Short mmCIF file of C-alpha atoms and ligand atoms in Angstrom, two decimals:
data_model
loop_
_atom_site.label_atom_id
_atom_site.label_comp_id
_atom_site.label_asym_id
_atom_site.label_seq_id
_atom_site.Cartn_x
_atom_site.Cartn_y
_atom_site.Cartn_z
CA MET A 282 29.73 95.67 147.95
CA PRO A 283 33.41 95.47 148.96
CA VAL A 284 36.25 95.84 146.45
CA GLU A 285 37.67 92.39 145.73
CA ARG A 286 40.42 90.84 143.62
CA THR A 287 40.08 87.69 141.55
CA LEU A 288 42.36 85.62 139.35
CA SER A 289 41.43 85.27 135.70
CA ILE A 290 43.08 83.27 132.92
CA VAL A 291 42.58 83.59 129.17
CA LYS A 292 43.04 79.89 128.37
CA PRO A 293 45.10 78.52 125.44
CA ASP A 294 42.07 78.48 123.09
CA GLY A 295 41.40 82.17 123.70
CA VAL A 296 45.02 83.15 123.03
CA ALA A 297 45.26 80.89 119.94
CA ARG A 298 42.02 82.25 118.49
CA ASN A 299 43.19 85.87 118.89
CA ILE A 300 40.27 86.95 121.09
CA ILE A 301 42.27 88.33 124.05
CA GLY A 302 41.03 91.84 123.29
CA ASP A 303 37.40 90.77 123.11
CA VAL A 304 37.74 89.10 126.54
CA TYR A 305 39.52 92.12 128.07
CA ARG A 306 36.88 94.49 126.64
CA ARG A 307 34.19 92.52 128.44
CA PHE A 308 36.06 92.74 131.76
CA GLU A 309 36.52 96.48 131.37
CA GLN A 310 32.92 97.10 130.30
CA ALA A 311 31.74 95.25 133.42
CA GLY A 312 33.81 97.63 135.57
CA LEU A 313 36.57 95.13 136.32
CA ARG A 314 40.04 96.72 136.34
CA ILE A 315 43.05 94.69 135.14
CA ILE A 316 45.65 95.38 137.86
CA ALA A 317 48.23 92.73 136.90
CA ALA A 318 48.79 90.66 133.75
CA ARG A 319 51.36 88.29 132.23
CA MET A 320 51.60 85.82 129.35
CA LEU A 321 53.16 82.43 130.08
CA GLN A 322 52.98 78.78 129.17
CA LEU A 323 52.00 76.53 132.07
CA SER A 324 54.22 73.52 132.75
CA GLN A 325 52.58 70.17 133.45
CA ALA A 326 53.46 70.57 137.15
CA ASP A 327 51.99 74.10 137.26
CA ALA A 328 48.72 73.01 135.65
CA GLU A 329 48.43 69.94 137.89
CA ALA A 330 48.97 72.08 140.99
CA PHE A 331 46.68 74.90 139.86
CA TYR A 332 43.79 72.51 139.13
CA GLY A 333 44.69 70.15 142.01
CA VAL A 334 41.16 70.37 143.45
CA HIS A 335 39.96 68.48 140.36
CA ARG A 336 42.59 65.71 140.67
CA GLU A 337 39.98 62.97 141.13
CA ARG A 338 37.63 64.18 138.38
CA PRO A 339 37.42 62.24 135.09
CA PHE A 340 38.31 65.33 133.03
CA TYR A 341 41.47 66.19 135.04
CA LYS A 342 44.01 64.69 132.60
CA ASP A 343 42.43 66.36 129.59
CA LEU A 344 42.15 69.66 131.48
CA VAL A 345 45.88 69.61 132.32
CA LYS A 346 46.74 68.67 128.72
CA PHE A 347 44.62 71.53 127.37
CA MET A 348 45.92 74.12 129.85
CA THR A 349 49.53 73.30 128.87
CA SER A 350 48.81 73.22 125.11
CA GLY A 351 49.81 76.84 124.46
CA PRO A 352 50.35 80.21 126.08
CA VAL A 353 47.82 81.71 128.47
CA ILE A 354 47.40 85.20 129.87
CA VAL A 355 46.90 85.44 133.62
CA GLN A 356 45.44 88.59 135.12
CA VAL A 357 44.22 89.96 138.42
CA LEU A 358 40.86 91.71 138.15
CA GLU A 359 39.75 94.20 140.79
CA GLY A 360 36.37 95.77 141.41
CA GLU A 361 33.29 95.78 143.59
CA GLY A 362 32.24 92.16 144.06
CA ALA A 363 34.87 91.18 141.49
CA ILE A 364 34.78 87.44 142.18
CA ALA A 365 31.06 87.00 141.43
CA LYS A 366 31.07 89.72 138.76
CA ASN A 367 33.83 87.94 136.83
CA ARG A 368 31.90 84.65 137.07
CA ASP A 369 28.85 86.49 135.65
CA VAL A 370 30.88 87.91 132.77
CA MET A 371 32.37 84.44 132.09
CA GLY A 372 29.07 82.52 132.08
CA ALA A 373 28.47 78.86 132.92
CA THR A 374 31.28 76.29 132.56
CA ASP A 375 29.46 74.61 129.64
CA PRO A 376 29.01 77.22 126.88
CA LYS A 377 25.79 75.48 125.79
CA LYS A 378 24.32 76.34 129.21
CA ALA A 379 25.82 79.84 129.45
CA THR A 380 23.65 82.96 129.22
CA LEU A 381 23.86 84.85 125.92
CA GLY A 382 26.20 87.81 126.17
CA THR A 383 28.65 86.01 128.45
CA ILE A 384 32.20 85.17 127.31
CA ARG A 385 31.56 81.44 127.24
CA ALA A 386 28.18 81.66 125.46
CA ASP A 387 29.51 84.06 122.85
CA LEU A 388 33.09 82.84 122.36
CA ALA A 389 33.66 79.31 123.75
CA THR A 390 33.52 76.18 121.58
CA SER A 391 33.05 73.44 124.23
CA ILE A 392 33.09 72.67 127.96
CA ASP A 393 36.74 71.62 127.58
CA GLU A 394 37.82 74.72 125.65
CA ASN A 395 35.89 77.46 127.40
CA VAL A 396 38.22 80.47 126.92
CA VAL A 397 38.50 81.69 130.51
CA HIS A 398 39.15 80.65 134.08
CA GLY A 399 37.94 82.64 137.07
CA SER A 400 38.36 82.09 140.81
CA ASP A 401 35.15 80.85 142.44
CA ALA A 402 35.44 82.20 146.02
CA ALA A 403 37.46 84.55 148.23
CA ASP A 404 39.81 81.85 149.51
CA THR A 405 40.53 80.41 146.07
CA ALA A 406 40.99 83.92 144.64
CA ALA A 407 43.67 84.70 147.24
CA ARG A 408 45.41 81.38 146.65
CA GLU A 409 45.24 81.64 142.84
CA ILE A 410 46.49 85.25 142.76
CA ALA A 411 49.47 84.24 144.94
CA PHE A 412 50.10 81.28 142.61
CA PHE A 413 50.99 83.68 139.76
CA PHE A 414 51.80 87.12 141.19
CA ARG A 415 53.96 88.69 143.84
CA GLU A 416 52.30 91.57 145.67
CA THR A 417 54.79 93.98 143.99
CA GLU A 418 53.52 92.89 140.55
CA ILE A 419 49.96 93.99 141.36
CA CYS A 420 49.23 97.60 140.50
CA PRO A 421 45.91 98.94 141.82
CA ARG A 422 44.78 102.19 140.15
CA THR A 423 45.91 105.42 141.69
CA ARG A 424 43.98 107.53 139.17
P1 ATP B 87 37.38 77.32 135.70
O1 ATP B 87 37.81 76.71 137.02
O2 ATP B 87 38.29 76.94 134.56
O3 ATP B 87 37.12 78.79 135.82
P2 ATP B 87 34.71 76.53 136.22
O4 ATP B 87 34.98 77.02 137.60
O5 ATP B 87 33.54 77.11 135.50
O6 ATP B 87 35.97 76.71 135.31
P3 ATP B 87 35.25 73.87 137.20
O7 ATP B 87 34.19 72.98 137.72
O8 ATP B 87 36.18 74.54 138.17
O9 ATP B 87 34.54 74.96 136.25
O10 ATP B 87 36.10 73.03 136.15
C1 ATP B 87 37.37 73.47 135.71
C2 ATP B 87 37.47 73.24 134.23
O11 ATP B 87 37.44 71.84 133.98
C3 ATP B 87 36.32 73.83 133.40
O12 ATP B 87 36.53 75.16 133.03
C4 ATP B 87 36.30 72.92 132.19
O13 ATP B 87 37.26 73.32 131.22
C5 ATP B 87 36.72 71.60 132.79
N1 ATP B 87 35.52 70.83 133.09
C6 ATP B 87 34.68 70.99 134.12
N2 ATP B 87 33.68 70.10 134.10
C7 ATP B 87 33.89 69.37 133.00
C8 ATP B 87 33.22 68.27 132.41
N3 ATP B 87 32.10 67.77 132.94
N4 ATP B 87 33.73 67.77 131.27
C9 ATP B 87 34.85 68.27 130.73
N5 ATP B 87 35.55 69.29 131.25
C10 ATP B 87 35.08 69.83 132.37
MG1 MG B 88 36.65 76.43 138.74
#
């Protein structure tokens, strides 16, 4: 399995509920290394652009409103098969359908407020990492 990078976000509900550490612990225990991280508050334009693929979906307006409602932490995760592994650690979009032991099953309150974002494929991972980080801000482990 090749080493990959993926973009992860602890969404505003996760930051507000003080569960950043719980989320990070799950990444680390799954063998995902945090190689870049930053806290920020998304502007309306940022959130609209980031979730632009969902522009036509009925939940788009609410999603943008939620994602701009408070600070988020964005991070790049690296590891073998990191894109799929992160999606496994996150669990299904709807926490009611997520497998027990996943972030969303254990920590999320609803499909709207589901604690984490994770890239869903290699092309989106590359695009989403570049959306938030310059290459010089990404620090792969040297030890
Ligand atoms: P994310 O992209 O945030 O990692 P995801 O890939 O599991 O989540 P997507 O289909 O990309 O799910 O949807 C993006 C976000 O939009 C979801 O995380 C969720 O907050 C919201 N969303 C998706 N489907 C619905 C829905 N049917 N009703 C309400 N909100 C939804
Ligand atoms: Mg998605």
